[in-house]
Amino acid sequence: MQFERMQFLEEKTRQARYPFQMPDVCGGRLCGYAESFRELARSFQREEPQQSLDRRTFFEEERLRENCGVIAGHLMELADIMEQTADEMAGVEPLEEKTWRKLAHALRGRGLILEGACRVPMALGGQASLEGGGSGMAAQHASGSQLGLSLRTDLEEGIMAREAEEVLENVLGKKYCLSLTSPEKVWREQGTFLFVEEPEYVALTGFARVMKGREEISGDNYSILQSERGTLTMLLSDGTGSGEDACRGSSWVLDLMEKLLETGYSPETALKMVNATAVTKGEEIGHPTLDLCQLDLERGDCMFCKAGGAVSFRKRESEVEEIAGGQLPLGIFQDLEPQKQYLRLQEGDSIILMTDGVLEAFREKGYEEAVRSYLVGMEDIGPREMAEKLMQLAIFATAGNVRDDMTILVATLWKNP
């Protein structure tokens, strides 16, 4: 009886120190929900309309079939995400007992009380959006591992959660940072905090933007997503035309892309879903373009995915490489198969995204060739300065007569200091 009692207490202690563990029954429920969504998706699938129908009825049936196909595709993707989440949560592991005791003792010396600790799969990390403004460091807090800690303190005024970062480095021998989605402060009431290992690289970003003529609103929009999975995603959309209508279309594209990426969709799947939804909206949003560039800050490479976007560039010292534009803009055809392009990056490499208004400004100087020659001559400057200098050259090339909205995004890769 004494032995059974000890086993019971050890199991209760293990569970208390395992704050992120998801019971098997919940994983089973998620898988069950996933199968239900798949069954629902299958119910939306419709056969192609018969050719014997009159022309108007045929096109109405075909449009209905396409819309149902969009819904079915979304439901299938949701089912995949549910199953993926169940698999990821099953991979959460408790921290080793010896390490747990050492960590708890060290945290107690900083006024932090450790109630639970576990290792969390990298895929469970969140994602946050950054407003582009001048130049900023997108320091991705991710790489090989993540730690989930349940912490509290006896101090009335609380303690900043970042106090635990130095302790984790001393105990585990690796540099960890508080995740973007975790609370900033530890209070008397127990809270859950995620700490992620720093990646191999960081990315500095900069931008420049000019509006067409006397327009007060730009039809170009951009977004930079910072992910705790170790990625930096740059999104750039050029709306149809200029002004408020163009801005509405490009804003809609970026808002939906951000939501899908934050939910867990892959970039190419998110792009396909945005395109399918744009088809159903017709001319309401026009046909915006979309440039997507995702940098892996652990491996130091990047992936491009384009829908009608202009040519992009990779600059390495005096060498400049073009990344070709891709396919048609969004919302023209139902089926879109994004073409992915991969590049291996080195420290100091810069990625430059731009809307076609910039290339059009260099029309008389050779479009891409003009941009390439200017980038070759830009040495030892940061991403903000590079974007601003290139924009100044574009304005000068048009003699100040800006005929289209122009936006430039630049990201430069550096070793994590």
C-alpha positions as semicolon CSV with decimal commas, in nm:
position;residue;x (nm);y (nm);z (nm)
1;M;0,000;0,000;0,000
2;Q;0,287;0,236;0,085
3;F;0,446;0,168;-0,258
4;E;0,116;0,236;-0,438
5;R;0,075;0,557;-0,238
6;M;0,420;0,675;-0,347
7;Q;0,343;0,594;-0,711
8;F;0,020;0,794;-0,686
9;L;0,201;1,096;-0,539
10;E;0,474;1,077;-0,805
11;E;0,213;1,069;-1,081
12;K;0,028;1,369;-0,932
13;T;0,359;1,558;-0,908
14;R;0,446;1,469;-1,270
15;Q;0,108;1,594;-1,391
16;A;0,145;1,919;-1,193
17;R;0,482;1,980;-1,361
18;Y;0,341;1,908;-1,707
19;P;0,126;2,219;-1,774
20;F;0,102;2,188;-2,153
21;Q;0,009;1,821;-2,169
22;M;-0,307;1,756;-2,368
23;P;-0,506;1,451;-2,252
24;D;-0,541;1,172;-2,505
25;V;-0,917;1,214;-2,498
26;C;-0,881;1,570;-2,635
27;G;-0,654;1,451;-2,912
28;G;-0,911;1,188;-2,997
29;R;-1,182;1,452;-3,008
30;L;-0,979;1,670;-3,243
31;C;-0,929;1,375;-3,478
32;G;-1,301;1,304;-3,458
33;Y;-1,384;1,663;-3,542
34;A;-1,140;1,646;-3,832
35;E;-1,319;1,345;-3,979
36;S;-1,654;1,525;-3,938
37;F;-1,520;1,824;-4,130
38;R;-1,395;1,594;-4,405
39;E;-1,735;1,431;-4,431
40;L;-1,897;1,775;-4,446
41;A;-1,651;1,878;-4,719
42;R;-1,745;1,573;-4,924
43;S;-2,110;1,671;-4,901
44;F;-2,029;2,002;-5,077
45;Q;-1,874;1,831;-5,377
46;R;-2,093;1,856;-5,686
47;E;-2,074;1,698;-6,028
48;E;-2,009;1,904;-6,338
49;P;-2,331;2,043;-6,493
50;Q;-2,471;1,861;-6,794
51;Q;-2,392;2,005;-7,135
52;S;-2,758;1,965;-7,233
53;L;-2,863;2,250;-7,001
54;D;-2,938;2,588;-7,151
55;R;-2,648;2,835;-7,146
56;R;-2,772;3,044;-6,850
57;T;-2,852;2,743;-6,631
58;F;-2,520;2,578;-6,723
59;F;-2,314;2,878;-6,608
60;E;-2,523;2,917;-6,289
61;E;-2,464;2,550;-6,206
62;E;-2,096;2,579;-6,286
63;R;-2,057;2,886;-6,063
64;L;-2,239;2,705;-5,781
65;R;-2,011;2,404;-5,824
66;E;-1,701;2,624;-5,805
67;N;-1,826;2,802;-5,490
68;C;-1,906;2,469;-5,325
69;G;-1,557;2,353;-5,419
70;V;-1,409;2,653;-5,237
71;I;-1,605;2,570;-4,922
72;A;-1,509;2,203;-4,945
73;G;-1,142;2,296;-4,979
74;H;-1,155;2,520;-4,673
75;L;-1,318;2,245;-4,466
76;M;-1,054;1,994;-4,575
77;E;-0,776;2,232;-4,471
78;L;-0,939;2,283;-4,131
79;A;-0,950;1,906;-4,085
80;D;-0,579;1,881;-4,168
81;I;-0,493;2,153;-3,916
82;M;-0,694;1,976;-3,644
83;E;-0,510;1,649;-3,701
84;Q;-0,176;1,829;-3,714
85;T;-0,251;2,003;-3,383
86;A;-0,343;1,672;-3,221
87;D;-0,013;1,520;-3,338
88;E;0,188;1,820;-3,219
89;M;0,026;1,830;-2,876
90;A;0,101;1,460;-2,834
91;G;0,468;1,548;-2,875
92;V;0,482;1,767;-2,562
93;E;0,727;1,613;-2,313
94;P;0,789;1,685;-1,944
95;L;1,124;1,832;-1,839
96;E;1,369;1,583;-1,693
97;E;1,344;1,557;-1,312
98;K;1,707;1,657;-1,246
99;T;1,683;1,956;-1,480
100;W;1,347;2,053;-1,331
101;R;1,487;2,064;-0,976
102;K;1,792;2,265;-1,082
103;L;1,576;2,510;-1,276
104;A;1,325;2,547;-0,993
105;H;1,604;2,626;-0,746
106;A;1,762;2,885;-0,975
107;L;1,428;3,054;-1,049
108;R;1,348;3,067;-0,677
109;G;1,661;3,279;-0,634
110;R;1,501;3,536;-0,871
111;G;1,172;3,534;-0,683
112;L;0,999;3,305;-0,936
113;I;0,822;2,989;-0,826
114;L;0,821;2,707;-1,083
115;E;0,499;2,506;-1,080
116;G;0,544;2,318;-1,407
117;A;0,780;2,277;-1,702
118;C;0,781;2,088;-2,031
119;R;0,934;2,085;-2,378
120;V;0,696;2,204;-2,650
121;P;0,717;2,111;-3,022
122;M;0,828;2,403;-3,237
123;A;0,517;2,385;-3,457
124;L;0,303;2,500;-3,163
125;G;0,464;2,845;-3,161
126;G;0,243;3,143;-3,234
127;Q;0,277;3,422;-3,487
128;A;0,244;3,796;-3,452
129;S;0,209;4,076;-3,702
130;L;0,448;4,372;-3,713
131;E;0,348;4,709;-3,848
132;G;0,617;4,813;-4,095
133;G;0,770;5,140;-3,992
134;G;1,110;5,256;-4,101
135;S;1,361;4,994;-3,996
136;G;1,311;4,732;-3,733
137;M;1,473;4,414;-3,608
138;A;1,252;4,113;-3,660
139;A;1,431;3,900;-3,404
140;Q;1,267;3,564;-3,451
141;H;1,239;3,385;-3,121
142;A;1,262;3,030;-3,242
143;S;1,495;2,754;-3,342
144;G;1,553;2,408;-3,204
145;S;1,334;2,398;-2,893
146;Q;1,069;2,566;-2,682
147;L;0,999;2,545;-2,311
148;G;0,662;2,587;-2,143
149;L;0,681;2,708;-1,783
150;S;0,407;2,757;-1,524
151;L;0,525;3,039;-1,297
152;R;0,404;3,248;-1,007
153;T;0,559;3,480;-0,747
154;D;0,494;3,581;-0,389
155;L;0,583;3,943;-0,461
156;E;0,288;4,181;-0,459
157;E;0,428;4,396;-0,742
158;G;0,501;4,095;-0,962
159;I;0,817;4,018;-1,164
160;M;0,895;4,062;-1,532
161;A;0,882;3,721;-1,700
162;R;1,206;3,800;-1,887
163;E;1,388;3,753;-1,555
164;A;1,369;3,382;-1,634
165;E;1,567;3,416;-1,959
166;E;1,909;3,443;-1,792
167;V;1,823;3,155;-1,558
168;L;1,732;2,932;-1,852
169;E;2,060;3,017;-2,026
170;N;2,264;2,938;-1,713
171;V;2,085;2,611;-1,640
172;L;2,032;2,478;-1,993
173;G;2,329;2,635;-2,170
174;K;2,110;2,785;-2,445
175;K;1,973;3,132;-2,505
176;Y;1,593;3,150;-2,464
177;C;1,358;3,446;-2,508
178;L;1,004;3,502;-2,386
179;S;0,759;3,436;-2,667
180;L;0,560;3,718;-2,824
181;T;0,232;3,558;-2,718
182;S;0,321;3,514;-2,349
183;P;0,229;3,756;-2,067
184;E;0,503;4,007;-1,986
185;K;0,475;3,977;-1,609
186;V;0,453;3,701;-1,348
187;W;0,198;3,756;-1,070
188;R;0,084;3,573;-0,757
189;E;-0,168;3,384;-0,962
190;Q;-0,001;3,106;-1,161
191;G;0,047;3,178;-1,532
192;T;0,177;2,989;-1,834
193;F;0,478;3,123;-2,027
194;L;0,647;3,002;-2,345
195;F;1,022;3,051;-2,391
196;V;1,179;2,984;-2,730
197;E;1,540;2,923;-2,827
198;E;1,695;3,198;-3,034
199;P;1,760;3,119;-3,400
200;E;2,081;3,129;-3,598
201;Y;1,987;3,451;-3,779
202;V;1,792;3,774;-3,734
203;A;1,644;3,993;-4,006
204;L;1,649;4,373;-4,028
205;T;1,365;4,520;-4,233
206;G;1,297;4,854;-4,399
207;F;1,047;5,003;-4,641
208;A;0,970;5,304;-4,859
209;R;0,637;5,402;-5,012
210;V;0,514;5,678;-5,247
211;M;0,159;5,736;-5,373
212;K;0,053;5,810;-5,727
213;G;0,022;6,178;-5,822
214;R;-0,210;6,355;-5,582
215;E;-0,368;6,042;-5,433
216;E;-0,407;6,047;-5,057
217;I;-0,439;5,668;-5,018
218;S;-0,198;5,410;-5,155
219;G;-0,331;5,107;-5,340
220;D;-0,025;4,913;-5,222
221;N;-0,023;4,746;-4,882
222;Y;0,232;4,532;-4,703
223;S;0,270;4,330;-4,384
224;I;0,554;4,159;-4,196
225;L;0,467;3,856;-3,984
226;Q;0,693;3,746;-3,703
227;S;0,658;3,381;-3,609
228;E;0,785;3,187;-3,311
229;R;0,839;2,898;-3,549
230;G;1,151;3,071;-3,672
231;T;1,019;3,246;-3,982
232;L;0,983;3,600;-4,108
233;T;0,708;3,641;-4,369
234;M;0,687;3,951;-4,588
235;L;0,360;4,016;-4,774
236;L;0,319;4,282;-5,043
237;S;-0,004;4,341;-5,237
238;D;-0,071;4,582;-5,523
239;G;-0,439;4,667;-5,567
240;T;-0,601;4,719;-5,906
241;G;-0,551;5,082;-6,008
242;S;-0,484;5,333;-5,732
243;G;-0,657;5,518;-5,452
244;E;-0,926;5,395;-5,214
245;D;-1,065;5,114;-5,434
246;A;-0,720;4,966;-5,492
247;C;-0,639;4,997;-5,121
248;R;-0,958;4,811;-5,032
249;G;-0,859;4,515;-5,250
250;S;-0,498;4,487;-5,134
251;S;-0,599;4,536;-4,768
252;W;-0,854;4,255;-4,798
253;V;-0,587;4,023;-4,939
254;L;-0,339;4,094;-4,659
255;D;-0,598;4,072;-4,382
256;L;-0,712;3,729;-4,500
257;M;-0,357;3,605;-4,558
258;E;-0,254;3,711;-4,207
259;K;-0,550;3,530;-4,050
260;L;-0,482;3,211;-4,244
261;L;-0,109;3,211;-4,170
262;E;-0,169;3,280;-3,801
263;T;-0,417;2,992;-3,791
264;G;-0,154;2,752;-3,919
265;Y;-0,208;2,729;-4,295
266;S;0,100;2,690;-4,513
267;P;0,180;2,992;-4,735
268;E;0,089;2,813;-5,058
269;T;-0,238;2,678;-4,917
270;A;-0,330;3,020;-4,779
271;L;-0,257;3,176;-5,118
272;K;-0,480;2,923;-5,295
273;M;-0,764;2,988;-5,050
274;V;-0,735;3,366;-5,086
275;N;-0,744;3,329;-5,463
276;A;-1,051;3,102;-5,451
277;T;-1,231;3,348;-5,226
278;A;-1,130;3,638;-5,454
279;V;-1,294;3,457;-5,747
280;T;-1,626;3,446;-5,559
281;K;-1,603;3,821;-5,485
282;G;-1,566;3,905;-5,854
283;E;-1,496;4,271;-5,932
284;E;-1,572;4,380;-5,575
285;I;-1,201;4,379;-5,487
286;G;-1,055;4,385;-5,839
287;H;-0,757;4,161;-5,904
288;P;-0,480;4,243;-5,654
289;T;-0,134;4,091;-5,681
290;L;0,043;3,919;-5,394
291;D;0,412;3,877;-5,322
292;L;0,502;3,641;-5,037
293;C;0,856;3,584;-4,914
294;Q;0,919;3,364;-4,610
295;L;1,265;3,358;-4,448
296;D;1,370;3,059;-4,237
297;L;1,590;3,218;-3,972
298;E;1,725;2,889;-3,844
299;R;1,852;2,750;-4,174
300;G;1,909;3,084;-4,348
301;D;1,704;3,029;-4,661
302;C;1,385;3,175;-4,805
303;M;1,083;3,080;-5,015
304;F;0,901;3,300;-5,268
305;C;0,539;3,253;-5,365
306;K;0,388;3,500;-5,613
307;A;0,051;3,576;-5,768
308;G;0,104;3,846;-6,028
309;G;0,375;4,014;-5,823
310;A;0,659;4,207;-5,984
311;V;1,017;4,085;-6,008
312;S;1,203;4,064;-5,676
313;F;1,577;4,070;-5,611
314;R;1,839;3,906;-5,389
315;K;2,150;4,118;-5,328
316;R;2,476;3,963;-5,207
317;E;2,749;4,227;-5,195
318;S;2,791;4,335;-5,561
319;E;2,597;4,036;-5,698
320;V;2,223;4,086;-5,768
321;E;1,989;3,804;-5,869
322;E;1,636;3,837;-6,006
323;I;1,341;3,635;-5,873
324;A;1,090;3,623;-6,155
325;G;0,734;3,745;-6,116
326;G;0,463;3,485;-6,097
327;Q;0,148;3,397;-6,288
328;L;-0,168;3,608;-6,297
329;P;-0,314;3,830;-6,021
330;L;-0,564;3,692;-5,772
331;G;-0,926;3,618;-5,853
332;I;-0,900;3,552;-6,227
333;F;-0,903;3,171;-6,237
334;Q;-1,051;2,934;-5,978
335;D;-0,755;2,697;-5,973
336;L;-0,424;2,852;-5,875
337;E;-0,110;2,645;-5,825
338;P;0,146;2,877;-5,665
339;Q;0,497;2,833;-5,799
340;K;0,744;2,826;-5,512
341;Q;1,103;2,940;-5,554
342;Y;1,375;2,872;-5,297
343;L;1,700;3,054;-5,228
344;R;1,983;2,973;-4,990
345;L;2,091;3,291;-4,810
346;Q;2,415;3,401;-4,648
347;E;2,487;3,654;-4,378
348;G;2,448;4,005;-4,523
349;D;2,215;3,901;-4,806
350;S;1,923;4,135;-4,876
351;I;1,582;4,048;-5,022
352;I;1,405;4,331;-5,210
353;L;1,033;4,320;-5,291
354;M;0,863;4,593;-5,492
355;T;0,537;4,670;-5,669
356;D;0,530;4,716;-6,047
357;G;0,505;5,095;-6,006
358;V;0,875;5,096;-5,914
359;L;0,975;4,901;-6,224
360;E;0,752;5,121;-6,439
361;A;0,938;5,427;-6,310
362;F;1,257;5,285;-6,464
363;R;1,091;5,213;-6,798
364;E;1,323;5,437;-6,998
365;K;1,630;5,297;-6,821
366;G;1,558;4,929;-6,880
367;Y;1,317;4,825;-6,602
368;E;1,483;4,533;-6,413
369;E;1,828;4,608;-6,552
370;A;1,814;4,960;-6,410
371;V;1,713;4,832;-6,066
372;R;1,988;4,571;-6,078
373;S;2,256;4,827;-6,163
374;Y;2,145;5,062;-5,884
375;L;2,139;4,780;-5,627
376;V;2,490;4,670;-5,727
377;G;2,619;5,014;-5,629
378;M;2,455;5,014;-5,285
379;E;2,719;4,893;-5,042
380;D;2,733;4,904;-4,662
381;I;2,385;5,048;-4,608
382;G;2,095;4,914;-4,404
383;P;1,760;4,792;-4,539
384;R;1,578;5,119;-4,466
385;E;1,843;5,325;-4,641
386;M;1,844;5,084;-4,934
387;A;1,465;5,109;-4,976
388;E;1,466;5,489;-4,944
389;K;1,759;5,537;-5,182
390;L;1,602;5,313;-5,447
391;M;1,274;5,501;-5,410
392;Q;1,451;5,836;-5,455
393;L;1,607;5,706;-5,777
394;A;1,263;5,592;-5,900
395;I;1,112;5,935;-5,831
396;F;1,406;6,105;-6,002
397;A;1,363;5,875;-6,306
398;T;1,004;6,000;-6,348
399;A;1,104;6,365;-6,294
400;G;0,865;6,367;-6,000
401;N;0,567;6,261;-6,212
402;V;0,474;5,945;-6,020
403;R;0,231;5,752;-6,240
404;D;0,157;5,462;-6,004
405;D;0,180;5,374;-5,636
406;M;0,528;5,254;-5,547
407;T;0,629;5,039;-5,250
408;I;0,963;4,876;-5,167
409;L;1,032;4,622;-4,891
410;V;1,383;4,514;-4,792
411;A;1,499;4,249;-4,546
412;T;1,866;4,184;-4,463
413;L;1,985;3,864;-4,294
414;W;2,246;3,874;-4,017
415;K;2,391;3,625;-3,773
416;N;2,219;3,644;-3,436
417;P;2,453;3,841;-3,208
